[in-house]
């Protein structure tokens, strides 16, 4: 595919309030590879839609239309071949708020919610802050072959616990980039049915699935899955619009939807913003599909660059080549640091690259690991990797 968008452009981030590019703490020269977002400008239709709203010069109470749900449903059909009825779609402020509503509606205080580890850390807060308990089922990660699998024996053990009433399925998975197959999703459906465990899906990385893998929305795999799940989506990653805090939850089952929507309705303060809705609709209404295709193609090239760079130049850091997403899980234990802190300090200060700290994804499994977010303009990524190589070589005395 020809890439016509200028993803090579290095943007000036100093005028934003970017959490990743936080110049209050970022030291000169440091490259922030810890934030899971792209460093590409938004697609033009999104910029236009937001500008149109902001140009009004008055921002009174808004009305909203079915365009929001239609855009989400249309996107799911076009991009992921799933037939979604617009009435299944509800606004939420993002993936984690959507998961929180599903937990509140579909489980009780004291229940256990299952997650696979290593895990995106806000899942933990979302479970515990809702007075539920975390149940972890570690993924089996083979760093040599790059294969990431569920431990089905352990999954069955965790699902069969009578206190376990929900499972958060992060597909594609952060931080490993694992993308579930139909066979795996069917197994999850069977476990969910056998043990009456509701499935809550996080699909935020679904638009970056690379050759050889395919994203399948879990509720589309069968009738039971459809009626006993809730799926959260957000254009935040694909189009770099996380700041709008505007996502959606899709709940096909009538009973689950009534329960979840009641929780949403109970929180009066949760309401859409005119800019967020304008951005969401522009992302998903079809006018940005070519951007999504090209962003994925560009990230796929970055993934190849990243993996071959490590293989050829920094073999002491072992990369798990991701099947999807622009984050990648990396084993740095061969660098021989005495503690995780010492290792993270080395990346931040010697290599001048900020990395995601592995222990935030799992205290045990994450020791010696980092998560690298790599959706940068190519020259910027290469510069950061060169700095990392120089620091590693220096440490090894080469
Ligand atoms: C797996 C996963 N879920 C959710 C989020 C955040 O979602 P949102 O953009 O809705 O805040 C992230 C962001 O890093 C993520 O990696």
mmCIF file of C-alpha atoms and ligand atoms in Angstrom:
data_model
loop_
_atom_site.group_PDB
_atom_site.id
_atom_site.type_symbol
_atom_site.label_atom_id
_atom_site.label_comp_id
_atom_site.label_asym_id
_atom_site.label_seq_id
_atom_site.Cartn_x
_atom_site.Cartn_y
_atom_site.Cartn_z
ATOM 1 C CA UNK A 1 0.000 0.000 0.000
ATOM 2 C CA UNK A 2 1.248 3.487 -0.830
ATOM 3 C CA UNK A 3 1.455 5.704 2.219
ATOM 4 C CA UNK A 4 0.346 9.223 1.352
ATOM 5 C CA UNK A 5 -0.054 10.635 4.860
ATOM 6 C CA UNK A 6 3.043 12.219 6.257
ATOM 7 C CA UNK A 7 3.634 10.014 9.290
ATOM 8 C CA UNK A 8 7.327 10.936 8.997
ATOM 9 C CA UNK A 9 6.569 14.462 10.179
ATOM 10 C CA UNK A 10 8.030 15.302 13.581
ATOM 11 C CA UNK A 11 5.401 17.287 15.427
ATOM 12 C CA UNK A 12 5.946 20.092 17.876
ATOM 13 C CA UNK A 13 4.454 18.736 21.105
ATOM 14 C CA UNK A 14 5.431 21.646 23.328
ATOM 15 C CA UNK A 15 2.092 23.476 23.084
ATOM 16 C CA UNK A 16 -0.010 20.527 24.159
ATOM 17 C CA UNK A 17 -0.740 19.211 27.602
ATOM 18 C CA UNK A 18 0.524 15.793 26.574
ATOM 19 C CA UNK A 19 0.980 13.286 29.373
ATOM 20 C CA UNK A 20 3.558 11.422 27.286
ATOM 21 C CA UNK A 21 5.401 14.563 26.229
ATOM 22 C CA UNK A 22 5.212 16.170 29.640
ATOM 23 C CA UNK A 23 7.888 18.835 29.412
ATOM 24 C CA UNK A 24 7.527 19.620 33.101
ATOM 25 C CA UNK A 25 9.384 16.366 33.825
ATOM 26 C CA UNK A 26 10.874 15.239 30.520
ATOM 27 C CA UNK A 27 14.583 15.969 30.442
ATOM 28 C CA UNK A 28 16.101 17.503 27.292
ATOM 29 C CA UNK A 29 16.890 14.751 24.781
ATOM 30 C CA UNK A 30 14.689 12.102 26.390
ATOM 31 C CA UNK A 31 12.333 10.219 24.077
ATOM 32 C CA UNK A 32 9.126 9.068 25.778
ATOM 33 C CA UNK A 33 8.568 5.488 24.626
ATOM 34 C CA UNK A 34 6.315 4.661 27.556
ATOM 35 C CA UNK A 35 3.035 6.262 26.435
ATOM 36 C CA UNK A 36 0.800 4.014 24.327
ATOM 37 C CA UNK A 37 -0.128 6.460 21.613
ATOM 38 C CA UNK A 38 0.998 7.289 18.120
ATOM 39 C CA UNK A 39 3.040 10.399 17.416
ATOM 40 C CA UNK A 40 1.218 11.193 14.180
ATOM 41 C CA UNK A 41 -1.050 14.111 13.456
ATOM 42 C CA UNK A 42 -4.810 13.384 13.474
ATOM 43 C CA UNK A 43 -6.636 12.844 10.185
ATOM 44 C CA UNK A 44 -7.905 16.022 8.496
ATOM 45 C CA UNK A 45 -11.644 15.177 8.812
ATOM 46 C CA UNK A 46 -11.185 15.041 12.599
ATOM 47 C CA UNK A 47 -9.365 18.375 12.684
ATOM 48 C CA UNK A 48 -12.105 19.891 10.493
ATOM 49 C CA UNK A 49 -14.942 18.497 12.601
ATOM 50 C CA UNK A 50 -13.459 19.790 15.847
ATOM 51 C CA UNK A 51 -12.620 23.166 14.311
ATOM 52 C CA UNK A 52 -16.203 23.516 13.082
ATOM 53 C CA UNK A 53 -17.486 23.035 16.620
ATOM 54 C CA UNK A 54 -14.932 25.326 18.229
ATOM 55 C CA UNK A 55 -15.520 28.114 15.695
ATOM 56 C CA UNK A 56 -19.080 28.641 16.923
ATOM 57 C CA UNK A 57 -17.781 30.892 19.706
ATOM 58 C CA UNK A 58 -20.569 29.773 21.988
ATOM 59 C CA UNK A 59 -20.761 26.391 23.625
ATOM 60 C CA UNK A 60 -24.215 25.898 25.101
ATOM 61 C CA UNK A 61 -26.066 22.717 26.022
ATOM 62 C CA UNK A 62 -25.881 20.372 23.054
ATOM 63 C CA UNK A 63 -28.201 17.815 21.524
ATOM 64 C CA UNK A 64 -26.805 14.640 20.071
ATOM 65 C CA UNK A 65 -28.015 12.443 17.263
ATOM 66 C CA UNK A 66 -27.892 8.823 16.173
ATOM 67 C CA UNK A 67 -24.783 9.672 14.155
ATOM 68 C CA UNK A 68 -22.674 8.589 17.129
ATOM 69 C CA UNK A 69 -24.067 5.045 17.326
ATOM 70 C CA UNK A 70 -24.321 4.743 13.551
ATOM 71 C CA UNK A 71 -20.660 5.704 13.187
ATOM 72 C CA UNK A 72 -19.551 3.081 15.749
ATOM 73 C CA UNK A 73 -21.754 0.383 14.197
ATOM 74 C CA UNK A 74 -20.607 1.263 10.683
ATOM 75 C CA UNK A 75 -16.977 1.078 11.727
ATOM 76 C CA UNK A 76 -17.463 -2.358 13.278
ATOM 77 C CA UNK A 77 -19.113 -3.662 10.138
ATOM 78 C CA UNK A 78 -16.606 -2.193 7.676
ATOM 79 C CA UNK A 79 -13.464 -2.850 9.643
ATOM 80 C CA UNK A 80 -14.216 -5.943 11.725
ATOM 81 C CA UNK A 81 -17.098 -7.564 9.869
ATOM 82 C CA UNK A 82 -19.403 -7.504 12.876
ATOM 83 C CA UNK A 83 -23.078 -6.554 12.535
ATOM 84 C CA UNK A 84 -23.817 -4.133 15.341
ATOM 85 C CA UNK A 85 -27.244 -2.614 15.875
ATOM 86 C CA UNK A 86 -26.861 1.094 16.647
ATOM 87 C CA UNK A 87 -29.085 0.700 19.713
ATOM 88 C CA UNK A 88 -26.451 -1.568 21.275
ATOM 89 C CA UNK A 89 -23.997 1.355 21.374
ATOM 90 C CA UNK A 90 -23.688 3.725 24.345
ATOM 91 C CA UNK A 91 -21.271 6.566 24.992
ATOM 92 C CA UNK A 92 -18.626 6.150 27.693
ATOM 93 C CA UNK A 93 -15.660 8.328 28.560
ATOM 94 C CA UNK A 94 -13.199 5.692 27.446
ATOM 95 C CA UNK A 95 -12.281 2.053 27.724
ATOM 96 C CA UNK A 96 -11.665 1.953 31.473
ATOM 97 C CA UNK A 97 -14.862 3.838 32.395
ATOM 98 C CA UNK A 98 -16.756 1.404 30.139
ATOM 99 C CA UNK A 99 -15.171 -1.555 31.908
ATOM 100 C CA UNK A 100 -16.018 -0.010 35.284
ATOM 101 C CA UNK A 101 -19.713 0.312 34.347
ATOM 102 C CA UNK A 102 -19.776 -3.298 33.166
ATOM 103 C CA UNK A 103 -18.143 -4.480 36.402
ATOM 104 C CA UNK A 104 -20.604 -2.493 38.502
ATOM 105 C CA UNK A 105 -23.591 -3.785 36.567
ATOM 106 C CA UNK A 106 -22.658 -7.418 36.041
ATOM 107 C CA UNK A 107 -20.830 -8.361 39.249
ATOM 108 C CA UNK A 108 -21.325 -7.802 42.985
ATOM 109 C CA UNK A 109 -19.118 -6.287 45.654
ATOM 110 C CA UNK A 110 -16.576 -8.903 46.757
ATOM 111 C CA UNK A 111 -16.725 -10.860 43.477
ATOM 112 C CA UNK A 112 -13.588 -11.751 41.560
ATOM 113 C CA UNK A 113 -12.789 -10.357 38.134
ATOM 114 C CA UNK A 114 -10.293 -12.353 36.082
ATOM 115 C CA UNK A 115 -7.492 -10.734 34.083
ATOM 116 C CA UNK A 116 -4.591 -12.207 32.152
ATOM 117 C CA UNK A 117 -1.147 -11.090 33.225
ATOM 118 C CA UNK A 118 1.006 -9.236 32.426
ATOM 119 C CA UNK A 119 -1.864 -6.736 32.261
ATOM 120 C CA UNK A 120 -2.578 -3.110 31.430
ATOM 121 C CA UNK A 121 -2.370 -1.759 34.982
ATOM 122 C CA UNK A 122 -5.574 0.364 35.133
ATOM 123 C CA UNK A 123 -7.579 -2.892 35.025
ATOM 124 C CA UNK A 124 -6.412 -3.538 38.561
ATOM 125 C CA UNK A 125 -7.539 -0.151 39.857
ATOM 126 C CA UNK A 126 -10.819 -0.513 38.027
ATOM 127 C CA UNK A 127 -11.537 -3.817 39.772
ATOM 128 C CA UNK A 128 -10.297 -2.895 43.244
ATOM 129 C CA UNK A 129 -11.753 0.601 43.314
ATOM 130 C CA UNK A 130 -15.118 -0.985 42.617
ATOM 131 C CA UNK A 131 -14.624 -3.231 45.663
ATOM 132 C CA UNK A 132 -14.160 -6.393 43.621
ATOM 133 C CA UNK A 133 -11.146 -8.702 43.811
ATOM 134 C CA UNK A 134 -8.552 -9.445 41.158
ATOM 135 C CA UNK A 135 -8.016 -12.994 39.953
ATOM 136 C CA UNK A 136 -5.031 -13.396 37.655
ATOM 137 C CA UNK A 137 -4.395 -15.994 34.996
ATOM 138 C CA UNK A 138 -0.843 -15.580 33.650
ATOM 139 C CA UNK A 139 -0.286 -15.904 29.924
ATOM 140 C CA UNK A 140 2.281 -18.427 28.739
ATOM 141 C CA UNK A 141 4.865 -16.342 26.922
ATOM 142 C CA UNK A 142 7.599 -18.017 24.914
ATOM 143 C CA UNK A 143 10.180 -15.318 24.215
ATOM 144 C CA UNK A 144 12.087 -17.658 21.872
ATOM 145 C CA UNK A 145 9.228 -18.536 19.526
ATOM 146 C CA UNK A 146 7.218 -15.377 20.168
ATOM 147 C CA UNK A 147 4.109 -17.425 20.943
ATOM 148 C CA UNK A 148 1.739 -16.159 23.634
ATOM 149 C CA UNK A 149 -0.947 -18.560 24.848
ATOM 150 C CA UNK A 150 -3.599 -18.786 27.490
ATOM 151 C CA UNK A 151 -2.909 -21.344 30.190
ATOM 152 C CA UNK A 152 -6.210 -23.172 29.685
ATOM 153 C CA UNK A 153 -5.854 -25.307 32.784
ATOM 154 C CA UNK A 154 -5.353 -22.209 34.894
ATOM 155 C CA UNK A 155 -8.111 -20.328 33.041
ATOM 156 C CA UNK A 156 -10.563 -23.118 33.865
ATOM 157 C CA UNK A 157 -9.455 -23.052 37.482
ATOM 158 C CA UNK A 158 -10.044 -19.294 37.678
ATOM 159 C CA UNK A 159 -13.364 -19.377 35.788
ATOM 160 C CA UNK A 160 -14.644 -22.245 37.952
ATOM 161 C CA UNK A 161 -14.174 -20.251 41.164
ATOM 162 C CA UNK A 162 -17.777 -19.463 42.205
ATOM 163 C CA UNK A 163 -16.669 -15.962 43.232
ATOM 164 C CA UNK A 164 -15.413 -15.196 39.702
ATOM 165 C CA UNK A 165 -18.205 -13.463 37.802
ATOM 166 C CA UNK A 166 -16.414 -11.485 35.085
ATOM 167 C CA UNK A 167 -13.372 -11.766 32.843
ATOM 168 C CA UNK A 168 -11.661 -8.799 31.178
ATOM 169 C CA UNK A 169 -10.507 -9.929 27.757
ATOM 170 C CA UNK A 170 -7.908 -7.533 26.427
ATOM 171 C CA UNK A 171 -7.781 -8.414 22.740
ATOM 172 C CA UNK A 172 -5.381 -7.364 21.258
ATOM 173 C CA UNK A 173 -3.501 -7.751 24.487
ATOM 174 C CA UNK A 174 -1.440 -5.025 26.081
ATOM 175 C CA UNK A 175 1.533 -5.448 26.643
ATOM 176 C CA UNK A 176 2.205 -8.639 24.631
ATOM 177 C CA UNK A 177 0.316 -7.720 21.439
ATOM 178 C CA UNK A 178 -1.348 -11.143 21.455
ATOM 179 C CA UNK A 179 -4.307 -11.314 19.117
ATOM 180 C CA UNK A 180 -6.858 -14.059 19.873
ATOM 181 C CA UNK A 181 -7.804 -16.681 17.317
ATOM 182 C CA UNK A 182 -11.351 -17.900 16.683
ATOM 183 C CA UNK A 183 -10.481 -21.143 18.440
ATOM 184 C CA UNK A 184 -9.336 -19.278 21.553
ATOM 185 C CA UNK A 185 -12.391 -17.046 21.562
ATOM 186 C CA UNK A 186 -14.663 -20.078 21.257
ATOM 187 C CA UNK A 187 -12.884 -21.646 24.240
ATOM 188 C CA UNK A 188 -13.469 -18.466 26.228
ATOM 189 C CA UNK A 189 -17.124 -18.543 25.233
ATOM 190 C CA UNK A 190 -17.361 -22.160 26.428
ATOM 191 C CA UNK A 191 -15.763 -21.279 29.781
ATOM 192 C CA UNK A 192 -17.983 -18.226 30.150
ATOM 193 C CA UNK A 193 -21.080 -20.355 29.554
ATOM 194 C CA UNK A 194 -19.986 -23.269 31.716
ATOM 195 C CA UNK A 195 -19.189 -21.086 34.709
ATOM 196 C CA UNK A 196 -21.505 -18.139 34.123
ATOM 197 C CA UNK A 197 -18.724 -15.566 33.826
ATOM 198 C CA UNK A 198 -19.513 -12.319 31.974
ATOM 199 C CA UNK A 199 -16.882 -11.219 29.429
ATOM 200 C CA UNK A 200 -15.816 -7.565 29.166
ATOM 201 C CA UNK A 201 -13.705 -6.826 26.106
ATOM 202 C CA UNK A 202 -11.112 -4.111 25.625
ATOM 203 C CA UNK A 203 -10.541 -3.604 21.886
ATOM 204 C CA UNK A 204 -8.614 -0.373 21.929
ATOM 205 C CA UNK A 205 -5.699 -1.835 19.935
ATOM 206 C CA UNK A 206 -7.878 -3.687 17.399
ATOM 207 C CA UNK A 207 -7.035 -1.521 14.403
ATOM 208 C CA UNK A 208 -3.343 -2.432 14.441
ATOM 209 C CA UNK A 209 -3.365 -6.166 13.725
ATOM 210 C CA UNK A 210 -0.563 -7.267 11.415
ATOM 211 C CA UNK A 211 -0.210 -9.817 8.663
ATOM 212 C CA UNK A 212 -0.793 -13.374 9.775
ATOM 213 C CA UNK A 213 -3.294 -12.422 12.483
ATOM 214 C CA UNK A 214 -6.895 -11.215 12.347
ATOM 215 C CA UNK A 215 -8.973 -9.376 14.880
ATOM 216 C CA UNK A 216 -12.325 -10.971 15.698
ATOM 217 C CA UNK A 217 -14.717 -9.111 18.008
ATOM 218 C CA UNK A 218 -15.507 -11.618 20.767
ATOM 219 C CA UNK A 219 -19.309 -11.053 20.808
ATOM 220 C CA UNK A 220 -19.426 -12.106 17.141
ATOM 221 C CA UNK A 221 -18.166 -15.641 17.791
ATOM 222 C CA UNK A 222 -21.417 -17.161 19.008
ATOM 223 C CA UNK A 223 -24.866 -16.608 20.474
ATOM 224 C CA UNK A 224 -23.777 -17.080 24.080
ATOM 225 C CA UNK A 225 -20.815 -14.731 23.658
ATOM 226 C CA UNK A 226 -23.089 -12.146 22.067
ATOM 227 C CA UNK A 227 -25.576 -12.149 24.925
ATOM 228 C CA UNK A 228 -23.080 -12.300 27.782
ATOM 229 C CA UNK A 229 -20.474 -9.719 26.940
ATOM 230 C CA UNK A 230 -19.807 -5.997 26.683
ATOM 231 C CA UNK A 231 -17.246 -4.555 24.308
ATOM 232 C CA UNK A 232 -15.442 -1.267 24.794
ATOM 233 C CA UNK A 233 -13.945 0.691 21.899
ATOM 234 C CA UNK A 234 -12.250 4.036 21.474
ATOM 235 C CA UNK A 235 -10.756 5.740 18.412
ATOM 236 C CA UNK A 236 -8.101 7.116 20.792
ATOM 237 C CA UNK A 237 -5.207 4.913 19.640
ATOM 238 C CA UNK A 238 -5.899 4.681 15.919
ATOM 239 C CA UNK A 239 -6.493 8.378 15.360
ATOM 240 C CA UNK A 240 -4.565 9.893 18.251
ATOM 241 C CA UNK A 241 -7.637 11.435 19.892
ATOM 242 C CA UNK A 242 -7.319 10.129 23.472
ATOM 243 C CA UNK A 243 -7.694 13.645 24.885
ATOM 244 C CA UNK A 244 -11.370 13.799 23.941
ATOM 245 C CA UNK A 245 -12.284 11.043 26.400
ATOM 246 C CA UNK A 246 -15.002 9.794 24.085
ATOM 247 C CA UNK A 247 -15.470 6.085 23.527
ATOM 248 C CA UNK A 248 -18.288 3.580 23.339
ATOM 249 C CA UNK A 249 -19.540 0.419 24.954
ATOM 250 C CA UNK A 250 -21.411 -2.078 22.807
ATOM 251 C CA UNK A 251 -23.692 -4.501 24.610
ATOM 252 C CA UNK A 252 -25.736 -6.764 22.334
ATOM 253 C CA UNK A 253 -27.546 -8.736 25.084
ATOM 254 C CA UNK A 254 -30.809 -7.068 26.166
ATOM 255 C CA UNK A 255 -30.489 -7.966 29.841
ATOM 256 C CA UNK A 256 -26.824 -6.963 30.133
ATOM 257 C CA UNK A 257 -27.441 -3.757 28.176
ATOM 258 C CA UNK A 258 -30.337 -2.728 30.432
ATOM 259 C CA UNK A 259 -28.180 -3.307 33.495
ATOM 260 C CA UNK A 260 -25.103 -1.519 32.147
ATOM 261 C CA UNK A 261 -27.041 1.428 30.740
ATOM 262 C CA UNK A 262 -28.729 1.861 34.111
ATOM 263 C CA UNK A 263 -25.310 2.237 35.743
ATOM 264 C CA UNK A 264 -24.328 4.764 33.094
ATOM 265 C CA UNK A 265 -27.577 6.681 33.574
ATOM 266 C CA UNK A 266 -27.024 6.686 37.329
ATOM 267 C CA UNK A 267 -23.930 8.849 36.968
ATOM 268 C CA UNK A 268 -25.340 12.175 35.914
ATOM 269 C CA UNK A 269 -21.955 13.776 35.411
ATOM 270 C CA UNK A 270 -21.018 11.351 32.652
ATOM 271 C CA UNK A 271 -22.040 13.241 29.580
ATOM 272 C CA UNK A 272 -20.744 13.784 26.104
ATOM 273 C CA UNK A 273 -18.885 16.840 24.969
ATOM 274 C CA UNK A 274 -19.509 18.572 21.654
ATOM 275 C CA UNK A 275 -15.881 18.309 20.596
ATOM 276 C CA UNK A 276 -15.484 14.683 21.690
ATOM 277 C CA UNK A 277 -18.581 13.596 19.815
ATOM 278 C CA UNK A 278 -17.532 15.532 16.706
ATOM 279 C CA UNK A 279 -14.126 13.805 16.771
ATOM 280 C CA UNK A 280 -15.571 10.331 17.436
ATOM 281 C CA UNK A 281 -18.073 10.631 14.594
ATOM 282 C CA UNK A 282 -15.436 11.896 12.168
ATOM 283 C CA UNK A 283 -13.090 9.021 13.094
ATOM 284 C CA UNK A 284 -15.667 6.326 12.520
ATOM 285 C CA UNK A 285 -18.034 7.649 9.836
ATOM 286 C CA UNK A 286 -15.915 6.385 6.939
ATOM 287 C CA UNK A 287 -13.992 9.551 6.155
ATOM 288 C CA UNK A 288 -10.861 8.356 7.992
ATOM 289 C CA UNK A 289 -10.697 4.717 6.873
ATOM 290 C CA UNK A 290 -7.776 5.396 4.543
ATOM 291 C CA UNK A 291 -5.885 7.034 7.414
ATOM 292 C CA UNK A 292 -6.459 3.938 9.572
ATOM 293 C CA UNK A 293 -5.208 1.684 6.765
ATOM 294 C CA UNK A 294 -2.124 3.767 6.233
ATOM 295 C CA UNK A 295 -1.337 4.261 9.918
ATOM 296 C CA UNK A 296 -1.444 0.486 10.310
ATOM 297 C CA UNK A 297 0.803 -0.020 7.271
ATOM 298 C CA UNK A 298 3.286 2.542 8.624
ATOM 299 C CA UNK A 299 3.289 0.952 12.089
ATOM 300 C CA UNK A 300 3.825 -2.460 10.464
ATOM 301 C CA UNK A 301 6.985 -1.046 8.850
ATOM 302 C CA UNK A 302 8.085 0.375 12.201
ATOM 303 C CA UNK A 303 7.558 -3.015 13.788
ATOM 304 C CA UNK A 304 9.904 -4.634 11.251
ATOM 305 C CA UNK A 305 12.488 -1.882 11.786
ATOM 306 C CA UNK A 306 12.258 -2.235 15.539
ATOM 307 C CA UNK A 307 12.552 -6.007 15.620
ATOM 308 C CA UNK A 308 15.435 -6.219 13.178
ATOM 309 C CA UNK A 309 17.257 -3.386 14.939
ATOM 310 C CA UNK A 310 17.170 -5.234 18.248
ATOM 311 C CA UNK A 311 18.117 -8.532 16.642
ATOM 312 C CA UNK A 312 21.078 -7.049 14.817
ATOM 313 C CA UNK A 313 22.266 -4.377 17.241
ATOM 314 C CA UNK A 314 20.959 -5.055 20.743
ATOM 315 C CA UNK A 315 20.556 -8.845 20.985
ATOM 316 C CA UNK A 316 20.857 -8.629 24.768
ATOM 317 C CA UNK A 317 17.313 -7.207 24.800
ATOM 318 C CA UNK A 318 14.886 -9.873 23.624
ATOM 319 C CA UNK A 319 11.841 -8.561 21.813
ATOM 320 C CA UNK A 320 8.464 -10.275 21.667
ATOM 321 C CA UNK A 321 7.440 -9.440 18.102
ATOM 322 C CA UNK A 322 3.885 -8.193 18.506
ATOM 323 C CA UNK A 323 1.076 -9.680 16.396
ATOM 324 C CA UNK A 324 -0.732 -6.418 16.880
ATOM 325 C CA UNK A 325 -0.533 -2.971 18.411
ATOM 326 C CA UNK A 326 2.319 -0.486 18.587
ATOM 327 C CA UNK A 327 3.556 -1.651 21.954
ATOM 328 C CA UNK A 328 6.029 -4.416 22.443
ATOM 329 C CA UNK A 329 7.136 -6.504 25.422
ATOM 330 C CA UNK A 330 10.862 -6.859 25.883
ATOM 331 C CA UNK A 331 13.047 -8.970 28.161
ATOM 332 C CA UNK A 332 16.070 -7.035 29.411
ATOM 333 C CA UNK A 333 17.172 -9.499 32.073
ATOM 334 C CA UNK A 334 20.355 -10.342 30.140
ATOM 335 C CA UNK A 335 21.533 -6.783 30.801
ATOM 336 C CA UNK A 336 22.102 -7.954 34.358
ATOM 337 C CA UNK A 337 20.702 -5.124 36.458
ATOM 338 C CA UNK A 338 20.432 -5.752 40.171
ATOM 339 C CA UNK A 339 17.035 -4.158 40.493
ATOM 340 C CA UNK A 340 14.172 -2.970 38.316
ATOM 341 C CA UNK A 341 14.794 0.570 39.521
ATOM 342 C CA UNK A 342 18.414 0.452 38.424
ATOM 343 C CA UNK A 343 17.297 -0.819 35.020
ATOM 344 C CA UNK A 344 14.622 1.849 34.583
ATOM 345 C CA UNK A 345 17.117 4.545 35.634
ATOM 346 C CA UNK A 346 19.539 3.251 33.019
ATOM 347 C CA UNK A 347 16.931 3.613 30.260
ATOM 348 C CA UNK A 348 15.826 7.071 31.383
ATOM 349 C CA UNK A 349 19.232 8.565 32.146
ATOM 350 C CA UNK A 350 21.928 6.685 30.221
ATOM 351 C CA UNK A 351 19.919 5.802 27.105
ATOM 352 C CA UNK A 352 17.564 8.805 27.416
ATOM 353 C CA UNK A 353 14.527 6.745 26.480
ATOM 354 C CA UNK A 354 11.576 6.435 28.820
ATOM 355 C CA UNK A 355 10.188 2.906 28.783
ATOM 356 C CA UNK A 356 7.098 1.309 30.312
ATOM 357 C CA UNK A 357 8.144 -0.431 33.524
ATOM 358 C CA UNK A 358 7.466 -4.182 33.293
ATOM 359 C CA UNK A 359 6.491 -4.528 36.951
ATOM 360 C CA UNK A 360 3.531 -2.212 36.399
ATOM 361 C CA UNK A 361 2.071 -4.993 34.238
ATOM 362 C CA UNK A 362 2.847 -7.693 36.786
ATOM 363 C CA UNK A 363 5.027 -7.492 39.858
ATOM 364 C CA UNK A 364 6.606 -10.898 39.230
ATOM 365 C CA UNK A 365 6.280 -11.590 35.497
ATOM 366 C CA UNK A 366 7.363 -8.044 34.695
ATOM 367 C CA UNK A 367 10.718 -8.171 36.497
ATOM 368 C CA UNK A 368 13.500 -7.495 33.985
ATOM 369 C CA UNK A 369 10.918 -6.477 31.359
ATOM 370 C CA UNK A 370 9.958 -3.213 29.702
ATOM 371 C CA UNK A 371 7.176 -2.207 27.342
ATOM 372 C CA UNK A 372 8.249 -0.198 24.325
ATOM 373 C CA UNK A 373 5.744 2.035 22.492
ATOM 374 C CA UNK A 374 7.132 2.495 19.006
ATOM 375 C CA UNK A 375 4.630 4.443 16.850
ATOM 376 C CA UNK A 376 7.049 7.293 16.110
ATOM 377 C CA UNK A 377 8.113 8.917 12.857
ATOM 378 C CA UNK A 378 10.798 6.608 11.443
ATOM 379 C CA UNK A 379 13.768 8.921 11.968
ATOM 380 C CA UNK A 380 12.741 9.568 15.527
ATOM 381 C CA UNK A 381 12.420 5.875 16.282
ATOM 382 C CA UNK A 382 15.809 5.149 14.743
ATOM 383 C CA UNK A 383 17.469 7.975 16.707
ATOM 384 C CA UNK A 384 16.016 6.629 19.941
ATOM 385 C CA UNK A 385 17.157 3.086 19.132
ATOM 386 C CA UNK A 386 20.656 4.321 18.281
ATOM 387 C CA UNK A 387 20.834 6.063 21.651
ATOM 388 C CA UNK A 388 19.725 2.888 23.329
ATOM 389 C CA UNK A 389 22.330 0.847 21.472
ATOM 390 C CA UNK A 390 25.074 3.294 22.431
ATOM 391 C CA UNK A 391 24.094 3.101 26.097
ATOM 392 C CA UNK A 392 23.922 -0.708 26.074
ATOM 393 C CA UNK A 393 27.306 -0.948 24.301
ATOM 394 C CA UNK A 394 28.834 1.447 26.811
ATOM 395 C CA UNK A 395 27.472 -0.571 29.705
ATOM 396 C CA UNK A 396 28.942 -3.742 28.253
ATOM 397 C CA UNK A 397 32.253 -1.910 27.751
ATOM 398 C CA UNK A 398 32.172 -2.255 23.964
HETATM 399 C C1 LIG B 1 -5.269 -2.045 26.712
HETATM 400 C C2 LIG B 1 -5.647 -0.618 26.894
HETATM 401 N N1 LIG B 1 -6.899 -0.311 27.268
HETATM 402 C C3 LIG B 1 -7.294 0.958 27.421
HETATM 403 C C4 LIG B 1 -6.429 2.012 27.228
HETATM 404 C C5 LIG B 1 -6.906 3.411 27.414
HETATM 405 O O1 LIG B 1 -8.087 3.586 26.740
HETATM 406 P P1 LIG B 1 -8.700 5.039 26.501
HETATM 407 O O2 LIG B 1 -8.075 5.575 25.263
HETATM 408 O O3 LIG B 1 -10.140 4.821 26.373
HETATM 409 O O4 LIG B 1 -8.322 5.831 27.699
HETATM 410 C C6 LIG B 1 -5.106 1.748 26.868
HETATM 411 C C7 LIG B 1 -4.155 2.846 26.722
HETATM 412 O O5 LIG B 1 -2.981 2.686 26.816
HETATM 413 C C8 LIG B 1 -4.720 0.406 26.675
HETATM 414 O O6 LIG B 1 -3.472 0.099 26.279
#
